[in-house]
mmCIF file of C-alpha atoms and ligand atoms in Angstrom:
data_model
loop_
_atom_site.group_PDB
_atom_site.id
_atom_site.type_symbol
_atom_site.label_atom_id
_atom_site.label_comp_id
_atom_site.label_asym_id
_atom_site.label_seq_id
_atom_site.Cartn_x
_atom_site.Cartn_y
_atom_site.Cartn_z
ATOM 1 C CA UNK A 656 24.016 86.727 26.237
ATOM 2 C CA UNK A 657 22.927 87.285 29.769
ATOM 3 C CA UNK A 658 19.432 85.908 30.809
ATOM 4 C CA UNK A 659 17.872 88.624 32.952
ATOM 5 C CA UNK A 660 14.803 88.515 35.418
ATOM 6 C CA UNK A 661 13.580 91.989 36.170
ATOM 7 C CA UNK A 662 11.641 92.365 39.541
ATOM 8 C CA UNK A 663 9.709 95.635 39.694
ATOM 9 C CA UNK A 664 9.777 95.879 35.884
ATOM 10 C CA UNK A 665 6.935 98.452 35.798
ATOM 11 C CA UNK A 666 8.899 101.000 37.996
ATOM 12 C CA UNK A 667 11.503 103.582 37.492
ATOM 13 C CA UNK A 668 14.417 101.106 37.692
ATOM 14 C CA UNK A 669 12.567 98.339 35.910
ATOM 15 C CA UNK A 670 11.515 100.462 32.887
ATOM 16 C CA UNK A 671 15.009 101.946 32.476
ATOM 17 C CA UNK A 672 16.514 98.441 32.661
ATOM 18 C CA UNK A 673 14.158 97.360 29.836
ATOM 19 C CA UNK A 674 15.386 100.524 27.897
ATOM 20 C CA UNK A 675 19.121 99.250 28.300
ATOM 21 C CA UNK A 676 18.005 95.677 27.322
ATOM 22 C CA UNK A 677 15.977 96.753 24.306
ATOM 23 C CA UNK A 678 19.109 98.805 22.929
ATOM 24 C CA UNK A 679 21.506 95.963 23.532
ATOM 25 C CA UNK A 680 19.589 92.823 22.392
ATOM 26 C CA UNK A 681 22.911 91.040 21.624
ATOM 27 C CA UNK A 682 23.858 91.276 25.246
ATOM 28 C CA UNK A 683 20.726 90.698 27.202
ATOM 29 C CA UNK A 684 17.526 88.672 27.034
ATOM 30 C CA UNK A 685 14.645 89.110 29.435
ATOM 31 C CA UNK A 686 13.330 85.856 30.868
ATOM 32 C CA UNK A 687 11.204 87.041 33.575
ATOM 33 C CA UNK A 688 9.297 90.044 34.643
ATOM 34 C CA UNK A 689 7.395 90.943 38.119
ATOM 35 C CA UNK A 690 5.280 93.806 39.142
ATOM 36 C CA UNK A 691 3.200 94.594 42.305
ATOM 37 C CA UNK A 692 -0.319 95.297 40.950
ATOM 38 C CA UNK A 693 0.215 96.914 37.586
ATOM 39 C CA UNK A 694 -0.718 93.705 35.617
ATOM 40 C CA UNK A 695 -1.768 95.603 32.569
ATOM 41 C CA UNK A 696 1.720 97.218 32.159
ATOM 42 C CA UNK A 697 3.283 93.883 33.062
ATOM 43 C CA UNK A 698 1.297 92.035 30.373
ATOM 44 C CA UNK A 699 2.353 94.737 27.830
ATOM 45 C CA UNK A 700 6.034 94.393 28.681
ATOM 46 C CA UNK A 701 5.809 90.603 28.553
ATOM 47 C CA UNK A 702 4.300 90.646 25.106
ATOM 48 C CA UNK A 703 6.801 93.341 23.934
ATOM 49 C CA UNK A 704 9.754 91.313 25.112
ATOM 50 C CA UNK A 705 8.265 87.853 24.413
ATOM 51 C CA UNK A 706 8.590 86.921 28.134
ATOM 52 C CA UNK A 707 6.501 83.852 29.172
ATOM 53 C CA UNK A 708 7.279 84.035 33.010
ATOM 54 C CA UNK A 709 5.790 86.791 34.991
ATOM 55 C CA UNK A 710 4.633 87.438 38.583
ATOM 56 C CA UNK A 711 2.457 89.762 40.554
ATOM 57 C CA UNK A 712 3.380 90.465 44.226
ATOM 58 C CA UNK A 713 6.459 89.584 46.272
ATOM 59 C CA UNK A 714 5.554 86.014 46.878
ATOM 60 C CA UNK A 715 5.138 85.247 43.284
ATOM 61 C CA UNK A 716 8.167 87.109 42.400
ATOM 62 C CA UNK A 717 10.147 84.953 44.875
ATOM 63 C CA UNK A 718 8.851 81.935 43.115
ATOM 64 C CA UNK A 719 9.559 83.248 39.675
ATOM 65 C CA UNK A 720 13.306 83.676 40.709
ATOM 66 C CA UNK A 721 13.336 80.091 41.910
ATOM 67 C CA UNK A 722 11.794 78.712 38.741
ATOM 68 C CA UNK A 723 13.283 80.680 36.035
ATOM 69 C CA UNK A 724 16.774 79.864 34.905
ATOM 70 C CA UNK A 725 18.654 83.214 34.616
ATOM 71 C CA UNK A 726 22.052 84.687 34.979
ATOM 72 C CA UNK A 727 21.091 87.836 36.632
ATOM 73 C CA UNK A 728 18.072 88.996 38.764
ATOM 74 C CA UNK A 729 17.691 92.784 38.921
ATOM 75 C CA UNK A 730 15.659 93.668 42.102
ATOM 76 C CA UNK A 731 13.984 96.860 41.460
ATOM 77 C CA UNK A 732 11.130 96.283 43.924
ATOM 78 C CA UNK A 733 10.363 99.220 46.385
ATOM 79 C CA UNK A 734 10.666 98.404 50.072
ATOM 80 C CA UNK A 735 11.509 95.629 52.409
ATOM 81 C CA UNK A 736 9.042 93.407 50.632
ATOM 82 C CA UNK A 737 11.851 92.733 48.333
ATOM 83 C CA UNK A 738 13.762 90.619 50.965
ATOM 84 C CA UNK A 739 12.189 87.266 49.891
ATOM 85 C CA UNK A 740 13.093 87.687 46.335
ATOM 86 C CA UNK A 741 16.691 88.994 47.247
ATOM 87 C CA UNK A 742 17.266 85.737 49.291
ATOM 88 C CA UNK A 743 15.715 83.536 46.707
ATOM 89 C CA UNK A 744 17.974 85.026 44.005
ATOM 90 C CA UNK A 745 21.061 84.499 46.283
ATOM 91 C CA UNK A 746 20.054 80.889 47.115
ATOM 92 C CA UNK A 747 19.529 80.067 43.438
ATOM 93 C CA UNK A 748 23.027 81.363 42.675
ATOM 94 C CA UNK A 749 21.956 84.198 40.433
ATOM 95 C CA UNK A 750 23.876 87.397 40.243
ATOM 96 C CA UNK A 751 21.792 89.859 42.196
ATOM 97 C CA UNK A 752 21.763 93.365 40.714
ATOM 98 C CA UNK A 753 20.447 95.154 43.644
ATOM 99 C CA UNK A 754 18.466 98.425 43.359
ATOM 100 C CA UNK A 755 16.198 97.355 46.220
ATOM 101 C CA UNK A 756 18.392 98.590 49.005
ATOM 102 C CA UNK A 757 15.806 97.983 51.656
ATOM 103 C CA UNK A 758 16.154 94.149 51.281
ATOM 104 C CA UNK A 759 19.897 94.335 52.081
ATOM 105 C CA UNK A 760 19.489 96.915 54.854
ATOM 106 C CA UNK A 761 16.599 95.032 56.619
ATOM 107 C CA UNK A 762 18.129 91.520 55.971
ATOM 108 C CA UNK A 763 21.573 92.577 57.101
ATOM 109 C CA UNK A 764 23.738 89.653 58.026
ATOM 110 C CA UNK A 765 21.024 87.218 56.679
ATOM 111 C CA UNK A 766 21.515 88.588 53.308
ATOM 112 C CA UNK A 767 25.252 88.874 53.628
ATOM 113 C CA UNK A 768 25.677 85.262 54.814
ATOM 114 C CA UNK A 769 23.518 84.098 51.879
ATOM 115 C CA UNK A 770 25.648 85.985 49.210
ATOM 116 C CA UNK A 771 28.840 84.488 47.722
ATOM 117 C CA UNK A 772 31.706 86.882 47.026
ATOM 118 C CA UNK A 773 30.654 89.299 44.201
ATOM 119 C CA UNK A 774 27.297 87.722 44.041
ATOM 120 C CA UNK A 775 25.643 91.061 44.809
ATOM 121 C CA UNK A 776 26.352 93.970 42.330
ATOM 122 C CA UNK A 777 25.093 97.199 43.604
ATOM 123 C CA UNK A 778 22.822 99.291 41.280
ATOM 124 C CA UNK A 779 22.117 102.081 43.681
ATOM 125 C CA UNK A 780 24.202 104.959 42.113
ATOM 126 C CA UNK A 781 26.390 105.691 45.004
ATOM 127 C CA UNK A 782 27.266 101.982 45.636
ATOM 128 C CA UNK A 783 27.818 101.404 41.928
ATOM 129 C CA UNK A 784 30.275 104.419 42.167
ATOM 130 C CA UNK A 785 31.979 102.969 45.004
ATOM 131 C CA UNK A 786 32.235 99.521 43.532
ATOM 132 C CA UNK A 787 33.690 101.098 40.403
ATOM 133 C CA UNK A 788 36.084 103.192 42.437
ATOM 134 C CA UNK A 789 37.185 100.053 44.417
ATOM 135 C CA UNK A 790 38.515 98.579 41.223
ATOM 136 C CA UNK A 791 41.430 101.103 41.598
ATOM 137 C CA UNK A 792 42.814 99.557 44.731
ATOM 138 C CA UNK A 793 42.497 96.622 47.179
ATOM 139 C CA UNK A 794 40.087 96.341 50.171
ATOM 140 C CA UNK A 795 42.836 96.540 52.748
ATOM 141 C CA UNK A 796 43.902 100.012 51.081
ATOM 142 C CA UNK A 797 40.513 101.527 51.680
ATOM 143 C CA UNK A 798 40.616 104.238 54.388
ATOM 144 C CA UNK A 799 37.124 106.002 54.048
ATOM 145 C CA UNK A 800 33.934 106.008 51.854
ATOM 146 C CA UNK A 801 32.419 109.295 50.907
ATOM 147 C CA UNK A 802 28.693 109.060 49.819
ATOM 148 C CA UNK A 803 27.534 112.055 47.808
ATOM 149 C CA UNK A 804 24.077 113.379 48.373
ATOM 150 C CA UNK A 805 22.099 115.849 46.216
ATOM 151 C CA UNK A 806 20.622 117.314 49.434
ATOM 152 C CA UNK A 807 17.162 116.839 47.993
ATOM 153 C CA UNK A 808 14.674 119.593 47.103
ATOM 154 C CA UNK A 809 14.970 121.234 50.542
ATOM 155 C CA UNK A 810 18.773 121.779 50.638
ATOM 156 C CA UNK A 811 19.643 124.956 52.570
ATOM 157 C CA UNK A 812 16.234 125.084 54.396
ATOM 158 C CA UNK A 813 16.016 125.349 58.122
ATOM 159 C CA UNK A 814 14.166 122.682 60.020
ATOM 160 C CA UNK A 815 11.497 125.096 61.098
ATOM 161 C CA UNK A 816 10.751 126.102 57.506
ATOM 162 C CA UNK A 817 10.102 122.419 56.572
ATOM 163 C CA UNK A 818 7.042 121.931 58.822
ATOM 164 C CA UNK A 819 4.652 122.681 56.099
ATOM 165 C CA UNK A 820 6.071 121.568 52.927
ATOM 166 C CA UNK A 821 3.790 119.452 50.839
ATOM 167 C CA UNK A 822 4.068 115.917 49.234
ATOM 168 C CA UNK A 823 4.341 117.574 45.828
ATOM 169 C CA UNK A 824 7.250 119.752 46.962
ATOM 170 C CA UNK A 825 8.986 116.659 48.592
ATOM 171 C CA UNK A 826 8.729 114.968 45.141
ATOM 172 C CA UNK A 827 10.279 117.724 43.249
ATOM 173 C CA UNK A 828 13.939 116.167 43.371
ATOM 174 C CA UNK A 829 16.538 118.423 41.761
ATOM 175 C CA UNK A 830 18.389 115.927 39.751
ATOM 176 C CA UNK A 831 16.833 112.447 39.772
ATOM 177 C CA UNK A 832 13.429 111.110 38.333
ATOM 178 C CA UNK A 833 12.618 108.202 40.745
ATOM 179 C CA UNK A 834 9.722 106.355 42.254
ATOM 180 C CA UNK A 835 7.821 108.026 45.162
ATOM 181 C CA UNK A 836 9.333 106.361 48.031
ATOM 182 C CA UNK A 837 13.082 106.846 47.387
ATOM 183 C CA UNK A 838 12.227 110.445 46.105
ATOM 184 C CA UNK A 839 10.588 111.202 49.528
ATOM 185 C CA UNK A 840 13.396 109.466 51.160
ATOM 186 C CA UNK A 841 15.900 111.786 49.252
ATOM 187 C CA UNK A 842 13.932 114.905 50.623
ATOM 188 C CA UNK A 843 14.102 113.714 54.307
ATOM 189 C CA UNK A 844 17.687 112.402 53.804
ATOM 190 C CA UNK A 845 16.375 108.958 55.012
ATOM 191 C CA UNK A 846 17.633 107.638 51.597
ATOM 192 C CA UNK A 847 21.254 108.843 52.369
ATOM 193 C CA UNK A 848 20.782 107.234 55.954
ATOM 194 C CA UNK A 849 19.765 103.940 54.427
ATOM 195 C CA UNK A 850 22.569 104.127 51.930
ATOM 196 C CA UNK A 851 25.204 104.515 54.722
ATOM 197 C CA UNK A 852 23.975 101.351 56.240
ATOM 198 C CA UNK A 853 23.848 99.773 52.679
ATOM 199 C CA UNK A 854 27.586 100.766 52.095
ATOM 200 C CA UNK A 855 28.638 99.307 55.319
ATOM 201 C CA UNK A 856 26.906 95.973 54.404
ATOM 202 C CA UNK A 857 28.128 95.917 50.926
ATOM 203 C CA UNK A 858 31.751 97.060 51.515
ATOM 204 C CA UNK A 859 32.378 96.072 55.125
ATOM 205 C CA UNK A 860 33.719 99.674 56.068
ATOM 206 C CA UNK A 861 33.194 100.790 59.689
ATOM 207 C CA UNK A 862 30.330 103.355 60.075
ATOM 208 C CA UNK A 863 33.019 105.914 61.415
ATOM 209 C CA UNK A 864 34.747 105.696 58.065
ATOM 210 C CA UNK A 865 31.720 106.334 56.043
ATOM 211 C CA UNK A 866 30.967 110.081 55.410
ATOM 212 C CA UNK A 867 28.377 112.056 53.472
ATOM 213 C CA UNK A 868 29.013 115.165 51.502
ATOM 214 C CA UNK A 869 26.292 117.293 49.748
ATOM 215 C CA UNK A 870 26.905 117.661 46.070
ATOM 216 C CA UNK A 871 23.860 119.323 44.493
ATOM 217 C CA UNK A 872 24.793 118.544 40.941
ATOM 218 C CA UNK A 873 24.687 114.677 41.371
ATOM 219 C CA UNK A 874 27.589 114.278 38.971
ATOM 220 C CA UNK A 875 30.070 112.640 41.448
ATOM 221 C CA UNK A 876 28.262 109.558 42.485
ATOM 222 C CA UNK A 877 30.570 108.723 45.473
ATOM 223 C CA UNK A 878 34.186 108.408 46.303
ATOM 224 C CA UNK A 879 36.622 106.042 47.820
ATOM 225 C CA UNK A 880 39.659 107.453 49.819
ATOM 226 C CA UNK A 881 42.677 105.137 50.072
ATOM 227 C CA UNK A 882 45.411 104.940 52.786
ATOM 228 C CA UNK A 883 47.814 106.784 50.643
ATOM 229 C CA UNK A 884 45.524 109.863 50.580
ATOM 230 C CA UNK A 885 44.352 109.257 46.987
ATOM 231 C CA UNK A 886 40.558 109.586 46.447
ATOM 232 C CA UNK A 887 38.974 107.821 43.447
ATOM 233 C CA UNK A 888 35.699 108.897 42.350
ATOM 234 C CA UNK A 889 33.116 107.922 39.688
ATOM 235 C CA UNK A 890 31.390 110.797 37.849
ATOM 236 C CA UNK A 891 28.750 110.768 35.081
ATOM 237 C CA UNK A 892 25.587 112.779 34.259
ATOM 238 C CA UNK A 893 22.809 111.594 36.581
ATOM 239 C CA UNK A 894 21.348 108.695 34.560
ATOM 240 C CA UNK A 895 20.479 105.306 36.169
ATOM 241 C CA UNK A 896 21.014 103.293 32.964
ATOM 242 C CA UNK A 897 24.707 103.402 33.639
ATOM 243 C CA UNK A 898 24.552 101.582 37.053
ATOM 244 C CA UNK A 899 21.811 99.435 35.947
ATOM 245 C CA UNK A 900 23.818 98.308 32.757
ATOM 246 C CA UNK A 901 26.821 97.574 35.160
ATOM 247 C CA UNK A 902 24.529 95.639 37.421
ATOM 248 C CA UNK A 903 23.444 93.503 34.496
ATOM 249 C CA UNK A 904 26.863 92.889 32.996
ATOM 250 C CA UNK A 905 29.379 93.357 35.905
ATOM 251 C CA UNK A 906 32.403 93.743 35.442
ATOM 252 C CA UNK A 907 31.910 94.490 31.829
ATOM 253 C CA UNK A 908 30.891 98.043 30.694
ATOM 254 C CA UNK A 909 28.086 98.333 28.046
ATOM 255 C CA UNK A 910 29.363 100.744 25.237
ATOM 256 C CA UNK A 911 27.269 103.818 24.539
ATOM 257 C CA UNK A 912 24.810 103.306 27.563
ATOM 258 C CA UNK A 913 25.528 106.582 29.070
ATOM 259 C CA UNK A 914 26.255 110.230 27.827
ATOM 260 C CA UNK A 915 29.727 111.340 28.638
ATOM 261 C CA UNK A 916 30.401 114.392 30.763
ATOM 262 C CA UNK A 917 30.816 117.945 29.276
ATOM 263 C CA UNK A 918 33.971 118.863 31.178
ATOM 264 C CA UNK A 919 33.560 122.559 30.233
ATOM 265 C CA UNK A 920 30.836 122.684 32.920
ATOM 266 C CA UNK A 921 32.889 120.912 35.651
ATOM 267 C CA UNK A 922 33.708 124.233 37.363
ATOM 268 C CA UNK A 923 29.980 124.199 38.505
ATOM 269 C CA UNK A 924 30.525 121.138 40.836
ATOM 270 C CA UNK A 925 30.207 121.998 44.473
ATOM 271 C CA UNK A 926 30.398 120.196 47.735
ATOM 272 C CA UNK A 927 29.247 121.242 51.183
ATOM 273 C CA UNK A 928 28.574 119.803 54.668
ATOM 274 C CA UNK A 929 25.255 117.984 55.393
ATOM 275 C CA UNK A 930 23.125 120.211 57.767
ATOM 276 C CA UNK A 931 22.552 117.591 60.500
ATOM 277 C CA UNK A 932 20.309 119.887 62.510
ATOM 278 C CA UNK A 933 17.810 120.231 59.722
ATOM 279 C CA UNK A 934 18.155 116.704 58.534
ATOM 280 C CA UNK A 935 19.077 114.277 61.420
ATOM 281 C CA UNK A 936 18.335 111.165 59.411
ATOM 282 C CA UNK A 937 21.978 110.249 58.545
ATOM 283 C CA UNK A 938 23.128 110.444 62.214
ATOM 284 C CA UNK A 939 20.038 108.423 63.241
ATOM 285 C CA UNK A 940 20.972 105.943 60.519
ATOM 286 C CA UNK A 941 24.468 105.319 61.659
ATOM 287 C CA UNK A 942 23.166 104.700 65.305
ATOM 288 C CA UNK A 943 20.751 102.156 63.823
ATOM 289 C CA UNK A 944 23.380 100.573 61.690
ATOM 290 C CA UNK A 945 25.827 100.263 64.548
ATOM 291 C CA UNK A 946 23.002 98.553 66.649
ATOM 292 C CA UNK A 947 22.261 96.191 63.886
ATOM 293 C CA UNK A 948 20.118 93.151 64.452
ATOM 294 C CA UNK A 949 16.453 94.042 64.085
ATOM 295 C CA UNK A 950 17.118 97.816 64.321
ATOM 296 C CA UNK A 951 17.575 98.528 60.655
ATOM 297 C CA UNK A 952 14.195 96.548 59.895
ATOM 298 C CA UNK A 953 12.365 98.747 62.406
ATOM 299 C CA UNK A 954 14.024 102.012 61.135
ATOM 300 C CA UNK A 955 12.900 101.111 57.598
ATOM 301 C CA UNK A 956 9.493 99.873 58.358
ATOM 302 C CA UNK A 957 8.683 102.906 60.500
ATOM 303 C CA UNK A 958 9.830 105.015 57.593
ATOM 304 C CA UNK A 959 7.862 103.225 55.041
ATOM 305 C CA UNK A 960 4.756 103.729 57.261
ATOM 306 C CA UNK A 961 5.444 107.338 57.765
ATOM 307 C CA UNK A 962 6.231 108.060 54.127
ATOM 308 C CA UNK A 963 2.861 106.658 53.096
ATOM 309 C CA UNK A 964 1.097 108.739 55.863
ATOM 310 C CA UNK A 965 2.766 111.928 54.641
ATOM 311 C CA UNK A 966 1.432 111.291 51.059
ATOM 312 C CA UNK A 967 -1.966 110.601 52.643
ATOM 313 C CA UNK A 968 -1.540 113.993 54.354
ATOM 314 C CA UNK A 969 -2.094 112.380 57.557
ATOM 315 C CA UNK A 970 1.156 113.725 59.015
ATOM 316 C CA UNK A 971 3.625 116.573 58.234
ATOM 317 C CA UNK A 972 7.124 116.353 56.620
ATOM 318 C CA UNK A 973 9.001 116.717 59.887
ATOM 319 C CA UNK A 974 6.875 113.991 61.467
ATOM 320 C CA UNK A 975 8.420 111.408 59.137
ATOM 321 C CA UNK A 976 11.906 111.251 60.809
ATOM 322 C CA UNK A 977 10.462 112.169 64.131
ATOM 323 C CA UNK A 978 8.242 109.078 64.045
ATOM 324 C CA UNK A 979 11.097 106.890 62.823
ATOM 325 C CA UNK A 980 13.307 108.155 65.878
ATOM 326 C CA UNK A 981 10.507 107.529 68.347
ATOM 327 C CA UNK A 982 9.782 104.058 67.083
ATOM 328 C CA UNK A 983 13.462 103.221 66.956
ATOM 329 C CA UNK A 984 13.855 104.450 70.570
ATOM 330 C CA UNK A 985 10.987 102.253 71.833
ATOM 331 C CA UNK A 986 12.294 99.192 69.979
ATOM 332 C CA UNK A 987 13.430 96.029 72.096
ATOM 333 C CA UNK A 988 15.717 94.181 69.824
ATOM 334 C CA UNK A 989 15.265 90.446 69.077
ATOM 335 C CA UNK A 990 18.364 88.456 70.074
ATOM 336 C CA UNK A 991 18.121 86.286 66.925
ATOM 337 C CA UNK A 992 18.216 87.355 63.200
ATOM 338 C CA UNK A 993 15.864 85.307 60.985
ATOM 339 C CA UNK A 994 13.159 86.046 58.486
ATOM 340 C CA UNK A 995 10.638 85.467 61.279
ATOM 341 C CA UNK A 996 12.278 87.700 63.860
ATOM 342 C CA UNK A 997 12.574 90.443 61.160
ATOM 343 C CA UNK A 998 8.998 90.030 60.027
ATOM 344 C CA UNK A 999 7.958 90.389 63.664
ATOM 345 C CA UNK A 1000 10.114 93.441 64.305
ATOM 346 C CA UNK A 1001 8.723 94.981 61.165
ATOM 347 C CA UNK A 1002 5.113 94.360 62.008
ATOM 348 C CA UNK A 1003 5.767 95.922 65.465
ATOM 349 C CA UNK A 1004 7.336 98.882 63.974
ATOM 350 C CA UNK A 1005 4.500 99.444 61.533
ATOM 351 C CA UNK A 1006 1.963 99.275 64.401
ATOM 352 C CA UNK A 1007 4.079 101.506 66.652
ATOM 353 C CA UNK A 1008 4.371 104.054 63.737
ATOM 354 C CA UNK A 1009 0.590 103.813 62.989
ATOM 355 C CA UNK A 1010 -0.114 104.605 66.669
ATOM 356 C CA UNK A 1011 1.899 107.781 66.366
ATOM 357 C CA UNK A 1012 0.355 108.704 63.015
ATOM 358 C CA UNK A 1013 -3.187 108.260 64.098
HETATM 359 N N1 NDP B 1492 14.435 104.940 40.629
HETATM 360 C C1 NDP B 1492 15.805 105.138 40.942
HETATM 361 O O1 NDP B 1492 16.333 105.977 40.216
HETATM 362 C C2 NDP B 1492 16.480 104.517 42.100
HETATM 363 C C3 NDP B 1492 15.850 103.536 42.761
HETATM 364 N N2 NDP B 1492 16.498 102.833 43.729
HETATM 365 C C4 NDP B 1492 15.872 101.821 44.496
HETATM 366 O O2 NDP B 1492 15.339 100.829 43.654
HETATM 367 C C5 NDP B 1492 14.074 100.316 44.207
HETATM 368 C C6 NDP B 1492 12.954 100.663 43.152
HETATM 369 O O3 NDP B 1492 12.804 102.103 43.025
HETATM 370 P P1 NDP B 1492 11.887 102.725 41.950
HETATM 371 O O4 NDP B 1492 12.043 101.878 40.694
HETATM 372 O O5 NDP B 1492 12.197 104.106 42.058
HETATM 373 O O6 NDP B 1492 10.466 102.371 42.558
HETATM 374 P P2 NDP B 1492 9.051 102.425 41.720
HETATM 375 O O7 NDP B 1492 7.998 102.731 42.824
HETATM 376 O O8 NDP B 1492 9.112 103.271 40.587
HETATM 377 O O9 NDP B 1492 8.883 100.979 41.294
HETATM 378 C C7 NDP B 1492 8.637 99.854 42.283
HETATM 379 C C8 NDP B 1492 8.372 98.646 41.526
HETATM 380 O O10 NDP B 1492 8.182 97.585 42.549
HETATM 381 C C9 NDP B 1492 6.916 97.015 42.264
HETATM 382 N N3 NDP B 1492 6.389 96.578 43.547
HETATM 383 C C10 NDP B 1492 5.858 97.443 44.505
HETATM 384 N N4 NDP B 1492 5.375 96.843 45.427
HETATM 385 C C11 NDP B 1492 5.554 95.535 45.159
HETATM 386 C C12 NDP B 1492 5.214 94.248 45.929
HETATM 387 N N5 NDP B 1492 4.716 94.277 47.065
HETATM 388 N N6 NDP B 1492 5.614 93.203 45.301
HETATM 389 C C13 NDP B 1492 6.213 93.060 44.165
HETATM 390 N N7 NDP B 1492 6.510 94.132 43.465
HETATM 391 C C14 NDP B 1492 6.261 95.365 43.908
HETATM 392 C C15 NDP B 1492 6.090 98.045 41.540
HETATM 393 O O11 NDP B 1492 4.996 97.447 40.805
HETATM 394 P P3 NDP B 1492 3.692 98.284 40.388
HETATM 395 O O12 NDP B 1492 4.033 99.141 39.362
HETATM 396 O O13 NDP B 1492 2.775 97.186 40.080
HETATM 397 O O14 NDP B 1492 3.248 99.023 41.651
HETATM 398 C C16 NDP B 1492 7.227 98.605 40.665
HETATM 399 O O15 NDP B 1492 7.365 97.779 39.503
HETATM 400 C C17 NDP B 1492 13.833 101.024 45.539
HETATM 401 O O16 NDP B 1492 14.367 100.266 46.582
HETATM 402 C C18 NDP B 1492 14.725 102.297 45.407
HETATM 403 O O17 NDP B 1492 15.179 102.586 46.608
HETATM 404 C C19 NDP B 1492 17.912 103.064 44.109
HETATM 405 C C20 NDP B 1492 18.395 104.162 43.316
HETATM 406 C C21 NDP B 1492 17.820 104.948 42.371
HETATM 407 C C1 DXP B 1493 19.897 107.762 41.912
HETATM 408 C C2 DXP B 1493 20.168 107.307 43.268
HETATM 409 O O1 DXP B 1493 20.963 106.415 43.609
HETATM 410 C C3 DXP B 1493 19.238 107.645 44.299
HETATM 411 O O2 DXP B 1493 19.441 106.870 45.509
HETATM 412 C C4 DXP B 1493 19.805 108.991 44.609
HETATM 413 O O3 DXP B 1493 21.059 108.949 45.349
HETATM 414 C C5 DXP B 1493 18.859 109.876 45.437
HETATM 415 O O4 DXP B 1493 19.459 111.174 45.448
HETATM 416 P P1 DXP B 1493 19.954 111.745 46.941
HETATM 417 O O5 DXP B 1493 21.469 111.921 46.849
HETATM 418 O O6 DXP B 1493 19.170 113.003 46.975
HETATM 419 O O7 DXP B 1493 19.482 110.765 48.116
HETATM 420 MN MN1 MN B 1494 21.303 106.204 45.634
#
């Protein structure tokens, strides 16, 4: 029986994790829940799962992780605000089932140094796919990682045609139902940029050996190419309950959690190159990841600011990545990597982005 704390329990990841747990009571027990501000839904969840320990906000979530004895902490918080809870889970020796990619990307080596081997289990579907594929070979046999991308709702569009798209259009993801920020990031391809950095940090593969291919069906969730030319991929219908259940019970698989593929439709799978001219976010992310230090924190913070401004209709869709690019270009990196230097870099980036937004 795995004792599980769910951070971000009221969100897309959190509610799906509760679905997995409810349907497998012999395997999992919820012992802690946290949300941002949605106290009513949090209270309902706590009552429904008989959970005594709950938290509101990132600081309380960080304390909950320290106080509650658990085997696994699922971090399903949105944004770099999840960094504190991520570090607390690692320090407490919990298995960290990580959906909150921003905490790893922003924390960088601060998070990597805090994690024991295998302590972080990726929940992000591409990184779960890579972790599953890596079981087919050893680390030294890996030549390349290939991240798949749906291409988002604007796949095939020219940059010029994207100037006037609306928040509603950006949220119409073709294959996944997710929270607002990650869905918007999928539309700008910032999500894929973030995921390239995430893959580098999780699997220690050089950026030059991490590629992106657009796969509109979101069935193949990513692939690993080995030195002998063999490529191992993980494929399943787009359903986050599968990577979530693996995050909770790694390396064991939870029977019946996902619906198998219907192979008679496999001929509809397609792959195509990413249009870097229309969607420059991935190339920018690789530069940011290579620079490291406080650059990823600035990259992500500027994006969080711009995404919120886009949804407030203060800026246009193309302004999001443009603002991120300009803030990154203005950044003077800190020489040290600490929670303080990261917080300072993020605060600077949010102010710089806000000046460009206003
Ligand atoms: N949804 C998906 O399918 C996927 C998501 N991810 C990643 O997982 C993470 C969560 O995404 P998703 O579930 O879609 O997001 P949602 O926006 O649906 O949920 C976010 C959760 O975090 C909570 N939260 C928000 N702000 C804070 C805060 N300041 N302190 C504490 N808790 C907070 C929210 O609480 P409240 O309800 O009170 O606002 C909510 O429970 C993201 O990093 C995303 O990139 C990765 C792959 C797939
Ligand atoms: C389900 C998941 O992991 C998301 O991060 C998803 O990858 C977003 O889809 P894109 O491939 O469009 O970014
Ligand atoms: Mn993903």
